[in-house]
Each structure stands twice: as structure tokens, then as C-alpha cells.
Short mmCIF file of C-alpha atoms and ligand atoms in Angstrom, two decimals:
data_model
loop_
_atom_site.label_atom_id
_atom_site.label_comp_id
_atom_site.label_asym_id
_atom_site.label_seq_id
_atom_site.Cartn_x
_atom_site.Cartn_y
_atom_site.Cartn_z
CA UNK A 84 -8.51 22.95 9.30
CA UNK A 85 -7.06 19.21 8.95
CA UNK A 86 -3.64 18.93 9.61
CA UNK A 87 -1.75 16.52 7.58
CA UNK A 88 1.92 15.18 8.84
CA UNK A 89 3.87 14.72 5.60
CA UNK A 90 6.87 12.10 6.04
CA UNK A 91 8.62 11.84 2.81
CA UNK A 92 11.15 9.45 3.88
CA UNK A 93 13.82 8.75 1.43
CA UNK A 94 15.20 8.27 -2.46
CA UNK A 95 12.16 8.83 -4.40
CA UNK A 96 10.04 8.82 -1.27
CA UNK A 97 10.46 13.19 -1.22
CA UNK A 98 9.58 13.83 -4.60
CA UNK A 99 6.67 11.79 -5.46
CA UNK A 100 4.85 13.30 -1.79
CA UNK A 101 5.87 16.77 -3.18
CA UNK A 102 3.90 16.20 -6.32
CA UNK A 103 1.24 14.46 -4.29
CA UNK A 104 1.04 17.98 -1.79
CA UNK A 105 0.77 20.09 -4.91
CA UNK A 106 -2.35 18.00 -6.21
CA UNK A 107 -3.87 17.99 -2.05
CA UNK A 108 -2.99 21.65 -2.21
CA UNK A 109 -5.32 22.19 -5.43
CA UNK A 110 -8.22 19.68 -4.06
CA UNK A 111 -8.14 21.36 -1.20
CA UNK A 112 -8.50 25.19 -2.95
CA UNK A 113 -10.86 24.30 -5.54
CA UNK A 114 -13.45 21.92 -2.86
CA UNK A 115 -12.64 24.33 0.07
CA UNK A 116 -10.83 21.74 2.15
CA UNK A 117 -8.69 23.72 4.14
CA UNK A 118 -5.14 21.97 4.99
CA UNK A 119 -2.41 22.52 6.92
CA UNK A 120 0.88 20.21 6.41
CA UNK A 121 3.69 19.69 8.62
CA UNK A 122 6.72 17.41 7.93
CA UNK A 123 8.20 15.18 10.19
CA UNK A 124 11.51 13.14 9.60
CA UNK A 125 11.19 9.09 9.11
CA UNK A 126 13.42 6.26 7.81
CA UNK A 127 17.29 6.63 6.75
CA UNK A 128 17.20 10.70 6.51
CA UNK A 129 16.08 10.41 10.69
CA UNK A 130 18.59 8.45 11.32
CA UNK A 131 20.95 10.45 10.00
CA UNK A 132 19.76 13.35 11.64
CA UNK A 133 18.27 12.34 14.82
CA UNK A 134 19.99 8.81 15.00
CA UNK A 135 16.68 7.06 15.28
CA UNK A 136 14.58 5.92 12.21
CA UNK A 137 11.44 7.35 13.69
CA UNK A 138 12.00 10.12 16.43
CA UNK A 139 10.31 10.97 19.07
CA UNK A 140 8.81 13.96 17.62
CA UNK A 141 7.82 12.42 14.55
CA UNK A 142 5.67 10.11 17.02
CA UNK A 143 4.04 12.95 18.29
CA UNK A 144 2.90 14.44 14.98
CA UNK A 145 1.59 11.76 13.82
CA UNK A 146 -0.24 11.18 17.02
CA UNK A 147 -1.56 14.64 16.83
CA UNK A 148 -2.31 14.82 12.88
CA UNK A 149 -5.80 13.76 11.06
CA UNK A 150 -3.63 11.88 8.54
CA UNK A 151 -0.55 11.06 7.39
CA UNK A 152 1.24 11.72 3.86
CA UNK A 153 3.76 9.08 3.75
CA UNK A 154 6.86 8.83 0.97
CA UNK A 155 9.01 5.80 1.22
CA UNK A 156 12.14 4.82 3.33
CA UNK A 157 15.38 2.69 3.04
CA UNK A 158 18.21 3.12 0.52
CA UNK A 159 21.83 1.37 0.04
CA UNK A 160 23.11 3.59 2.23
CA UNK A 161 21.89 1.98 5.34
CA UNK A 162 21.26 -1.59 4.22
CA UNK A 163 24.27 -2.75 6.41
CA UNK A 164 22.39 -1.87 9.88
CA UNK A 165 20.78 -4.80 11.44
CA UNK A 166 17.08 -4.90 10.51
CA UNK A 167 15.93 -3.63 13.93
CA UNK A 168 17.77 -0.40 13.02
CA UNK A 169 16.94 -0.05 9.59
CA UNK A 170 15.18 2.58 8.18
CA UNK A 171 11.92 0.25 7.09
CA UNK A 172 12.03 -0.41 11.22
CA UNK A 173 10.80 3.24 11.34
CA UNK A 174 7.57 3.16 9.03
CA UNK A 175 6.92 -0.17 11.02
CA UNK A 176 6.99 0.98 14.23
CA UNK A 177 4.81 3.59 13.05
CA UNK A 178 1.61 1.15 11.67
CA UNK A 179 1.85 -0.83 14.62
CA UNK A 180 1.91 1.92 17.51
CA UNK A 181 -0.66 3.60 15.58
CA UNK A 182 -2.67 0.12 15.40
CA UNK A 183 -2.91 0.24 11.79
CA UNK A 184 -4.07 -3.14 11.09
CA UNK A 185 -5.71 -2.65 7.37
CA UNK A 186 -3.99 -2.04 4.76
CA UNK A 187 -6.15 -1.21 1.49
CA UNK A 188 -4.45 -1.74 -1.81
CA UNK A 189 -6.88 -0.67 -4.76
CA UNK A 190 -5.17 -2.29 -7.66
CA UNK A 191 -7.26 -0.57 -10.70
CA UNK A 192 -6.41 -0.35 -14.55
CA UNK A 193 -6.94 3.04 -15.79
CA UNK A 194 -7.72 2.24 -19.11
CA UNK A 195 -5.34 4.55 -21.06
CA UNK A 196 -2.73 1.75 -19.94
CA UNK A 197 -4.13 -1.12 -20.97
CA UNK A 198 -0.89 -1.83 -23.21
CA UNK A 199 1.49 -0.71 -20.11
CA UNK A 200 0.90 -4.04 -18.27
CA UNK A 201 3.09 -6.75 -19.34
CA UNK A 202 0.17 -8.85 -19.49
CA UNK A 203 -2.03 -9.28 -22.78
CA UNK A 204 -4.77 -6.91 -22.98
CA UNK A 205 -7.36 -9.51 -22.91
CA UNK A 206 -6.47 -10.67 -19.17
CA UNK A 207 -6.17 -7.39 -17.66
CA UNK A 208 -8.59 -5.34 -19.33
CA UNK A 209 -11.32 -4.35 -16.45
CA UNK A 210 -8.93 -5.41 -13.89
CA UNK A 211 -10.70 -3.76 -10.33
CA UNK A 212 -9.93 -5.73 -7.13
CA UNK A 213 -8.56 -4.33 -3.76
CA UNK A 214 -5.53 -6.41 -1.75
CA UNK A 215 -6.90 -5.73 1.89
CA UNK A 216 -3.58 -7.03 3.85
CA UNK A 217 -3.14 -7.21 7.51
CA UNK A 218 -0.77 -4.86 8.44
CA UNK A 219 0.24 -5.29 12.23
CA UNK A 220 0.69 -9.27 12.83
CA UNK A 221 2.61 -12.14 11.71
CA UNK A 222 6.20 -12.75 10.67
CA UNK A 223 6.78 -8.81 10.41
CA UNK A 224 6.23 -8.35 14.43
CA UNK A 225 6.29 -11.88 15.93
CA UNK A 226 8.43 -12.92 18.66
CA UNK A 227 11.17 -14.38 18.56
CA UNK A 228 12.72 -13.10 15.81
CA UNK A 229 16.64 -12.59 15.34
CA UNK A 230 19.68 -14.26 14.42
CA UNK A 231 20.94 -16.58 16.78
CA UNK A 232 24.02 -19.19 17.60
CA UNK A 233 22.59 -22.66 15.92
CA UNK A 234 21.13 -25.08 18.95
CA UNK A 235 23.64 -27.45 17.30
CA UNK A 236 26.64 -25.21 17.65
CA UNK A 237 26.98 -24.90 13.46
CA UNK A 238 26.58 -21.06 12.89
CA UNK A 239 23.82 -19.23 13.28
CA UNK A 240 19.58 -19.59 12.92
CA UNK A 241 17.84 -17.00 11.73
CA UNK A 242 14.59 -16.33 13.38
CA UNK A 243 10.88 -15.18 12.31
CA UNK A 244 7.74 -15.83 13.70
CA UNK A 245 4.25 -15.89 12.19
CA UNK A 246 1.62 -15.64 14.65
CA UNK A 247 -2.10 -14.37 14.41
CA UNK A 248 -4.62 -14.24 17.23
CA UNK A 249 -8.32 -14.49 16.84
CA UNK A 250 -9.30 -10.84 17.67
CA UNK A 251 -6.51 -9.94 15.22
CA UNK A 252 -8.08 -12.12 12.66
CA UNK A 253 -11.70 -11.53 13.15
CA UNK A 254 -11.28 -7.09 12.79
CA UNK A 255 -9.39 -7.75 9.61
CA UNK A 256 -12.40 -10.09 8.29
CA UNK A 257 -14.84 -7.68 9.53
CA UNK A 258 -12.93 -4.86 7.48
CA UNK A 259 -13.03 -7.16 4.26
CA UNK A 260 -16.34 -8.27 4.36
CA UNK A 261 -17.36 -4.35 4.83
CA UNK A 262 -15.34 -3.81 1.98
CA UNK A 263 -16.72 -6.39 -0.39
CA UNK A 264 -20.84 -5.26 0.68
CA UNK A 265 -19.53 -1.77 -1.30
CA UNK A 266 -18.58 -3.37 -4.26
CA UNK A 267 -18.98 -6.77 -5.96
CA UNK A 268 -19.82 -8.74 -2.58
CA UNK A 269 -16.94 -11.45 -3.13
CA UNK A 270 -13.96 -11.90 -0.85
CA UNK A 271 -11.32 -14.45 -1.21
CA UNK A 272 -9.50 -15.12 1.72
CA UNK A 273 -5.76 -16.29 1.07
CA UNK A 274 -3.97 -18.35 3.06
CA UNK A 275 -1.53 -21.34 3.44
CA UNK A 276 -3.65 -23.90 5.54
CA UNK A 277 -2.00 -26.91 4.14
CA UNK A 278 1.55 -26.33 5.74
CA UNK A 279 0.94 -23.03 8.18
CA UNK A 280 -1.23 -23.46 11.82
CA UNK A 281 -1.57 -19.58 11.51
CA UNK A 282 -3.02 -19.95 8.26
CA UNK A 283 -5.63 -22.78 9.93
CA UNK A 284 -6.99 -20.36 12.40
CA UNK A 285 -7.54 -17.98 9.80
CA UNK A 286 -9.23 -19.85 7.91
CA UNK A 287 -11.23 -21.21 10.68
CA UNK A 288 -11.77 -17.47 12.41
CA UNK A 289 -12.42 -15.87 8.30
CA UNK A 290 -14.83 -18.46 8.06
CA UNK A 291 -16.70 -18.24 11.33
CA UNK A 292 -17.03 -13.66 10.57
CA UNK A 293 -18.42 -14.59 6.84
CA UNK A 294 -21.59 -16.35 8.79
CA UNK A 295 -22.30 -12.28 9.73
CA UNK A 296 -21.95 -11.37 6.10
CA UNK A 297 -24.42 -13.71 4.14
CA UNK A 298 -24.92 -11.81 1.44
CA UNK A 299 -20.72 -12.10 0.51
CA UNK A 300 -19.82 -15.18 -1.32
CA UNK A 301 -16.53 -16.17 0.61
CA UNK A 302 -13.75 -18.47 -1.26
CA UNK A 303 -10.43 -19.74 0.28
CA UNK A 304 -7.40 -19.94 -1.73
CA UNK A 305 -3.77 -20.75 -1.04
CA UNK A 306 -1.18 -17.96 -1.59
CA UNK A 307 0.36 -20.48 -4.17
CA UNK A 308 -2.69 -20.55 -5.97
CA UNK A 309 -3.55 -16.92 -5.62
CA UNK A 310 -0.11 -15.96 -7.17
CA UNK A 311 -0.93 -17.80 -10.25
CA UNK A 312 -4.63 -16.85 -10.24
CA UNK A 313 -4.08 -13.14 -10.07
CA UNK A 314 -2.19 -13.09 -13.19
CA UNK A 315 -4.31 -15.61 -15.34
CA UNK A 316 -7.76 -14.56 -14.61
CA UNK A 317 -7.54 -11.23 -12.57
CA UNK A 318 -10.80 -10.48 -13.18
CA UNK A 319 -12.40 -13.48 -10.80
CA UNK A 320 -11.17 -11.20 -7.80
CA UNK A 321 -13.17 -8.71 -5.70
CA UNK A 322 -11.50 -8.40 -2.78
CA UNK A 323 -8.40 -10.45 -1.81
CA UNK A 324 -7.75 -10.98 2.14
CA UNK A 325 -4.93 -12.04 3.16
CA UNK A 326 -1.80 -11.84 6.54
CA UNK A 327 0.98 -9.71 6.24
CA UNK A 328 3.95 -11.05 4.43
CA UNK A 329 1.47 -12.44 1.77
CA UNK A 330 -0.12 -9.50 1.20
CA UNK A 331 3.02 -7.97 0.41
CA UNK A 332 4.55 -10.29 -2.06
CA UNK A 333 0.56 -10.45 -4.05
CA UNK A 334 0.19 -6.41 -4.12
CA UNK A 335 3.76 -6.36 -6.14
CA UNK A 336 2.54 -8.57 -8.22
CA UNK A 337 -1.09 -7.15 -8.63
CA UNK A 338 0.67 -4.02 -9.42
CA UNK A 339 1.66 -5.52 -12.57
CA UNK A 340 -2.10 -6.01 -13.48
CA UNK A 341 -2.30 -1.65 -13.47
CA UNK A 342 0.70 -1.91 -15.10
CA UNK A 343 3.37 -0.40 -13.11
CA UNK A 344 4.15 0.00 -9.30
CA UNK A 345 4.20 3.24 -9.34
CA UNK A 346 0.13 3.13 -9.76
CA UNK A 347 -0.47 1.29 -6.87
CA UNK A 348 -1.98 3.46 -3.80
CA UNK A 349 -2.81 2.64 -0.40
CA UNK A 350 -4.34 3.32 2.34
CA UNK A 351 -3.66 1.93 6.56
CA UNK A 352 -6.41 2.31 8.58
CA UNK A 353 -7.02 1.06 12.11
CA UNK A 354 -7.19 2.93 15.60
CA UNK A 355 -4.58 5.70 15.32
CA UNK A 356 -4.05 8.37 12.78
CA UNK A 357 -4.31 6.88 9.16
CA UNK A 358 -1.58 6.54 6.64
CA UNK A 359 -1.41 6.86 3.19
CA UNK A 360 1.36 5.88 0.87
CA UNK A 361 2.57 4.41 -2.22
CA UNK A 362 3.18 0.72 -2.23
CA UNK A 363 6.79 0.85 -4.20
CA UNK A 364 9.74 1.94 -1.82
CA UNK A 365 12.38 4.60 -1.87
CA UNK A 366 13.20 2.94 -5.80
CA UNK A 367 17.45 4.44 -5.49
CA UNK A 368 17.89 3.44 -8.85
CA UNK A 369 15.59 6.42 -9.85
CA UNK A 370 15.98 8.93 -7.13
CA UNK A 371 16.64 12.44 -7.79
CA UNK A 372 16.31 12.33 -11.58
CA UNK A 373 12.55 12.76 -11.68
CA UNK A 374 11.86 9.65 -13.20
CA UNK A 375 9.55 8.46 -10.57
CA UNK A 376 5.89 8.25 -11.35
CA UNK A 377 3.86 10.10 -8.47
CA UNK A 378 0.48 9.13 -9.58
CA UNK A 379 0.54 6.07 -6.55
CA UNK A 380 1.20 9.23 -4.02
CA UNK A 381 -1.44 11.30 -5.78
CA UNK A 382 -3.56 8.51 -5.24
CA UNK A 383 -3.38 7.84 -1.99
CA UNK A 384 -3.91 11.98 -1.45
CA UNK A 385 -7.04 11.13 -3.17
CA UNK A 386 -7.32 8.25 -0.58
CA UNK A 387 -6.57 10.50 2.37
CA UNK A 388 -9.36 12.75 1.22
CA UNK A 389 -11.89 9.82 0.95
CA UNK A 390 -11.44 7.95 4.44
CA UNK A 391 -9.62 10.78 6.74
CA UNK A 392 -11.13 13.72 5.64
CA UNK A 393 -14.68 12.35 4.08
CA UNK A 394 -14.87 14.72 1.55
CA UNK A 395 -15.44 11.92 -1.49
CA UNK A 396 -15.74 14.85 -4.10
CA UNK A 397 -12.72 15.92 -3.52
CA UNK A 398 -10.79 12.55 -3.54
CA UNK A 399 -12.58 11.63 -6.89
CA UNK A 400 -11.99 14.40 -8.86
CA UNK A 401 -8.30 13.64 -8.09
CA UNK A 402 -8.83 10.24 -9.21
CA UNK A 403 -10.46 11.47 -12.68
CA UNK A 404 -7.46 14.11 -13.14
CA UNK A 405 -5.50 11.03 -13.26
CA UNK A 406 -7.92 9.43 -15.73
CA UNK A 407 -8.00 12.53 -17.81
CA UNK A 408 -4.13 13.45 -17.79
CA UNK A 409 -3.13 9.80 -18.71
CA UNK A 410 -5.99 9.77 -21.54
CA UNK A 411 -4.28 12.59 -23.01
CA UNK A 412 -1.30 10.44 -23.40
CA UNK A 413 1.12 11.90 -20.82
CA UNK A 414 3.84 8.81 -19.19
CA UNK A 415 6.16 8.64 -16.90
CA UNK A 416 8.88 6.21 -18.01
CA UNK A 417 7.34 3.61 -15.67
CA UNK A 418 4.46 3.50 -17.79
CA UNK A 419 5.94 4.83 -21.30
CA UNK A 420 6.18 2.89 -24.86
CA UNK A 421 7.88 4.11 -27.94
CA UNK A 422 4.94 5.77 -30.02
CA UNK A 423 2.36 5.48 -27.28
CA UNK A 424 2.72 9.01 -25.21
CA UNK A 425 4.17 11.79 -24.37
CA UNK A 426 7.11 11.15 -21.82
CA UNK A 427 7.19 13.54 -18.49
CA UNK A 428 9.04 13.70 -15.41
CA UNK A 429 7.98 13.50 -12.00
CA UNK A 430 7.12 16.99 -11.75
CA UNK A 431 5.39 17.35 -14.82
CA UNK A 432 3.26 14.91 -14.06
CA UNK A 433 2.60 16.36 -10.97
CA UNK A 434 1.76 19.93 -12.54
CA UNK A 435 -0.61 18.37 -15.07
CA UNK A 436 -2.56 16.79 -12.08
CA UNK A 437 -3.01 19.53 -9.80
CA UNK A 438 -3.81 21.22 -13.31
CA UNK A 439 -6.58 19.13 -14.07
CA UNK A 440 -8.00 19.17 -10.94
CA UNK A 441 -8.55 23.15 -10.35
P1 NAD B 120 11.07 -0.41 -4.90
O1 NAD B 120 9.58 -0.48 -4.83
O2 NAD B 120 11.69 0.78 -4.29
O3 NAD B 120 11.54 -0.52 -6.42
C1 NAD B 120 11.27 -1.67 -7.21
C2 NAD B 120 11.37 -1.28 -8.69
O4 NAD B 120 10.23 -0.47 -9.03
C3 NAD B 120 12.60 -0.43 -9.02
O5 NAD B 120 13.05 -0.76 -10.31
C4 NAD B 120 12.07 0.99 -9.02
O6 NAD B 120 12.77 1.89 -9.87
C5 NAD B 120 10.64 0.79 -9.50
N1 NAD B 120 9.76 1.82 -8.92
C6 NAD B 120 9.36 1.90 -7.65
N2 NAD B 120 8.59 2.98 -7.47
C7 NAD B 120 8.49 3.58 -8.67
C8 NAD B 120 7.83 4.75 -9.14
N3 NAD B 120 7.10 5.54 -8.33
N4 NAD B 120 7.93 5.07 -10.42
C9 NAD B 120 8.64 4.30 -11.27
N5 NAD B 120 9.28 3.18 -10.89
C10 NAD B 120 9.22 2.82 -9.60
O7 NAD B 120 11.60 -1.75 -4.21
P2 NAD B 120 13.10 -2.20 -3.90
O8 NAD B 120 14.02 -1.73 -4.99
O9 NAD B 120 13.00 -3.62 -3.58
O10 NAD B 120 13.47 -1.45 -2.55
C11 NAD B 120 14.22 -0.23 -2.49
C12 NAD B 120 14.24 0.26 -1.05
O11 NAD B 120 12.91 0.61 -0.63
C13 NAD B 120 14.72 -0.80 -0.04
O12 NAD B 120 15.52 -0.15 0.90
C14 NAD B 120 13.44 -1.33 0.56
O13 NAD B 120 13.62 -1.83 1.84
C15 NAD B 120 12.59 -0.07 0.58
N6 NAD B 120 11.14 -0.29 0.60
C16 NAD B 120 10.41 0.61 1.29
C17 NAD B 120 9.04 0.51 1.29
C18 NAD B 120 8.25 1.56 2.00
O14 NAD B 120 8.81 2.58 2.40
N7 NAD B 120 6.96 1.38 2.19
C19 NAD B 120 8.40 -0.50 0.56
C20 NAD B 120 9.19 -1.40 -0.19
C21 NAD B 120 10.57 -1.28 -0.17
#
């Protein structure tokens, strides 16, 4: 029996990892992978209820879990608190007790959307490259970090550091060079080595790993460059490694390229318990109206299945169910266009999945 610990977090964050259980819950019966789920509290709703955004006992599920379903977390509602009580603080607490350096961001076009991107059909069309960001170092987590009274007695500084280590540097590579042997055997390794020292050790540390991995062609490319890139000829990437805050600010953007966020999956692996979740947040502006498209939740179920679990049958007949239910032409209103589908809620959506895949 795996045991999953489902943390749905907040705004949107509960509904799409309902949807996503219901489609685990049919993988599971129809592949006989027996799963057991337990739910933990995380983000604004724990601190609300337990005054912390990741308790204590949420720790210890997770701890004691083979994965973890993950929803979103943050909301208006506590965007006053200072940022090292926020409700964000709680998911990243989580990653980096957990030691859940790689983050894996599959950004594929399903091709039933190729009109949902904003982008002309001829630049995204066979858009398939995976954002593998670093999950556990720089500006996020570095020291010091705060506001603080100006050296010069004129208000305040605010505070962030970006630092990387080599060891930090060189298990990421390793993970993207893995990565890139399974599928097109290119990595481009983003950086900012013109103005950043962190950026010149990782280009110097990415650089030295590729020597293990001949058979990868390596490129380097500023983030600038990559920004620009990734939306002119998204096709020229494999896989795209890159630090933290970078990684962030790209995958937004490459979500764009599968035409809406609320596509985009992931996956953070590393030495604890692995985590899966969408890459959009708690989206308030759409909570509780089932608006929000679950597919990136059902997605990363399908991930969970793949890399926690192993059981690869499973996780890709989730990912054709998606295939299948968008090529009959059902949308969400994230991914919706007069004349072009048939519009469903959340749940819907979520039914037609776990349909498809029994
Ligand atoms: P967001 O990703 O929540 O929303 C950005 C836009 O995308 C919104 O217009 C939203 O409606 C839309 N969107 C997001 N997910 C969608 C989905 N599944 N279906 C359809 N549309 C979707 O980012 P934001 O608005 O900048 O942040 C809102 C809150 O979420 C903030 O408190 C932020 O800190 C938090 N956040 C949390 C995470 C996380 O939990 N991993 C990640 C990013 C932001």
C-alpha cells in the first residue's frame, strides 16, 4: 500500500488536488496500485488553524509518506504577514527540510491546444522541453536576508542573498544531464555569468559535470537571452537548467508555450519524500467557482505514479486521458475559445479524466 500525504493548501489549491485524487483513485483501481491518502494542513488554512504555516504534524506525514500530493498556498488574506510567516514560508520549508533540490517542470503542448497558446501556431507547435530548476539554494534560502535600518541611516535595505555551493551545483547538473540521456541529449544551462559570481561557478561547476556526459551537447545561455529564446524558437530546447529564482520566472513563461498555467506539472525530487504539484498558485481570483483547470494536478498524479511509485503504465495512461479528453474538445476557461470546445468546470474536467482512464 503507498501512502500518499495530500496537502491541498489554499484558494484553488483544494479543488484542483480533489480532482487530481479522483483520477489517482481510478489509476490506482484500474492498474491495481493500491493507495492510501491522508491530508495534512499547509500554508494560510495552517496558520489559521494551527498558527504555523507548516505544523509539526504535517512534518511528520510527509516524513512518513511515499509521496506527496501538493495544492497551492497563499491568498490576500495573509499577504500582510512578513514573508517569514507567510503561507509560501510553509511549502518552502517543506522542499528544503525534505532536501528537494530538483524541481522537474515538463512544459509539453498537447496538441488539441495548439490555438490556446498566445503564441502563433507555427512557434509552438511540437513544443517538448523540461525546466529542471534548483529548488533548495539561492536567493529563496540565502543568508542574510531581511529588511533592515539603511547603513546610511535613510530607511531601510532590503536584503536577499544568492548563493550556490559546488556540491549544490554539481547534483543538480548530474540530475539534468540524466535527464537529457532520456530524451533529446541537449541541455542548456542558464545563467547570468556576466553580472552574477553565483552564476560564474555554475557555469564553471555545469561545465566541469558535462565532461561525465559526452554524449550531451551542453550550451550556456543567459536568463536574458533564454527569456527571449523560449518564446521565439521553443523548439531549440531539450532541457533547460537553471538556479532557483530563474527557474521560476522561465517556467511561467514556458507555461505559455502549453498554453495555459494551469497545464504545467511538476515534480521535486531529492533525498526526502517527493512532491508533486502544480506550478500556478492558490489563483484567488478563481477560487471556489470551479473555474480552475486541474489537468496541472492530474499531471503531476501522473508524475507521482512515474517517479514515486514506478508504475509508468499507470502514470501514462493518465497522461493519454488527458490527451484523449482535451481531443474531444472539452476546456476549462483557462484554455477555452469561442467556437473551439466545450466549456467545463473544475470538476467536470476532473470526472471526464478519471473517466477516461478506467
Ligand atoms: P497564480 O499562479 O495563483 O495565478 C496567476 C494567474 O493564473 C491568475 O490569473 C490565475 O487565475 C491563473 N491560474 C493559476 N492557476 C490556474 C488554473 N489551475 N487554472 C486556470 N487559471 C489559473 O499566481 P499569483 O496570482 O501570482 O499568486 C496567487 C497566490 O499564490 C499568491 O499568494 C502567491 O504567493 C501564491 N503562489 C503559490 C505558489 C505555490 O503554492 N506553489 C506558487 C505561486 C504563487
Amino acid at each position: 500500500m503507498a501512502k500518499i500525504a495530500v496537502l491541498r493548501g489554499d484558494g484553488v489549491g483544494p479543488e484542483v488536488v480533489r480532482e487530481a485524487m479522483k483520477v489517482l483513485k481510478s489509476a490506482g483501481g484500474r492498474f491495481g496500485v493500491p493507495l492510501e491518502f491522508e491530508e495534512g494542513l499547509v500554508g494560510g488554512i495552517a496558520i489559521d488553524m494551527r498558527g504555523a504555516p507548516l505544523p509539526p504534524e504535517t512534518r511528520d506525514l510527509c516524513g512518513r509518506s511515499d509521496a506527496i500530493l501538493f495544492g497551492a498556498v497563499g491568498g490576500p488574506k495573509w499577504d500582510s504577514l512578513p514573508v517569514d510567516r507567510r503561507p509560501e514560508r510553509g511549502l518552502l520549508s517543506l522542499r528544503k527540510e525534505l532536501q528537494l533540490y530538483a524541481n522537474l517542470r515538463p512544459v509539453t503542448l498537447f496538441p488539441p491546444l495548439i490555438d490556446a497558446s498566445p503564441l502563433k501556431r507555427e512557434i509552438v507547435e511540437g513544443v517538448d522541453l523540461l525546466v529542471l530548476r534548483e529548488l533548495t539554494g539561492g536567493l529563496y534560502f540565502g543568508e542574510p536576508k531581511g529588511i533592515r535600518p539603511a547603513p546610511d541611516g535613510r530607511g531601510e535595505q532590503g536584503v536577499d542573498t544568492m548563493i550556490y555551493t559546488t556540491p549544490e551545483i554539481e547534483r543538480i547538473a548530474r540530475i539534468g544531464f540524466e535527464i537529457a540521456a532520456q530524451r533529446r541529449k541537449r541541455l542548456t544551462s542558464v545563467d547570468k555569468v556576466n553580472v552574477l559570481a553565483s552564476s560564474q561557478l555554475w557555469r564553471r561547476v555545469v561545465t566541469e559535470v558535462a565532461k561525465e556526459f559526452p554524449q550531451i551537447e551542453l550550451e550556456h545561455m543567459l536568463v536574458d537571452n533564454c527569456s527571449m529564446q523560449l518564446i521565439r524558437e521553443p523548439r531549440r530546447f531539450d532541457v533547460v537548467l537553471t538556479e532557483n529564482t530563474f527557474g521560476d520566472i522561465l517556467s511561467d513563461e514556458a507555461a505559455m508555450l502549453a498554453g495555459s498555467i494551469g497545464m504545467l506539472p511538476s515534480a521535486s525530487l531529492g533525498d526526502g519524500t517527493a512532491l508533486y504539484e502544480p506550478i500556478h498558485g492558490s489563483a484567488p481570483d478563481i477560487a471556489g467557482q470551479d473555474k480552475a483547470n486541474p489537468l496541472a494536478t492530474i499531471l503531476s498524479a501522473a508524475m507521482l505514479l512515474r517517479h514515486s511509485l514506478r508504475h509508468e503504465l499507470a502514470a501514462a495512461s493518465i497522461e493519454a486521458a488527458v490527451g484523449q479528453v482535451l481531443a474531444e474538445g472539452y476546456r476549462t476557461p483557462d484554455i477555452w475559445q469561442p467556437g473551439a470546445g466545450l466549456l467545463v468546470g473544475t470538476r467536470h474536467m476532473g470526472d471526464l479524466v478519471a473517466q477516461h482512464v478506467a
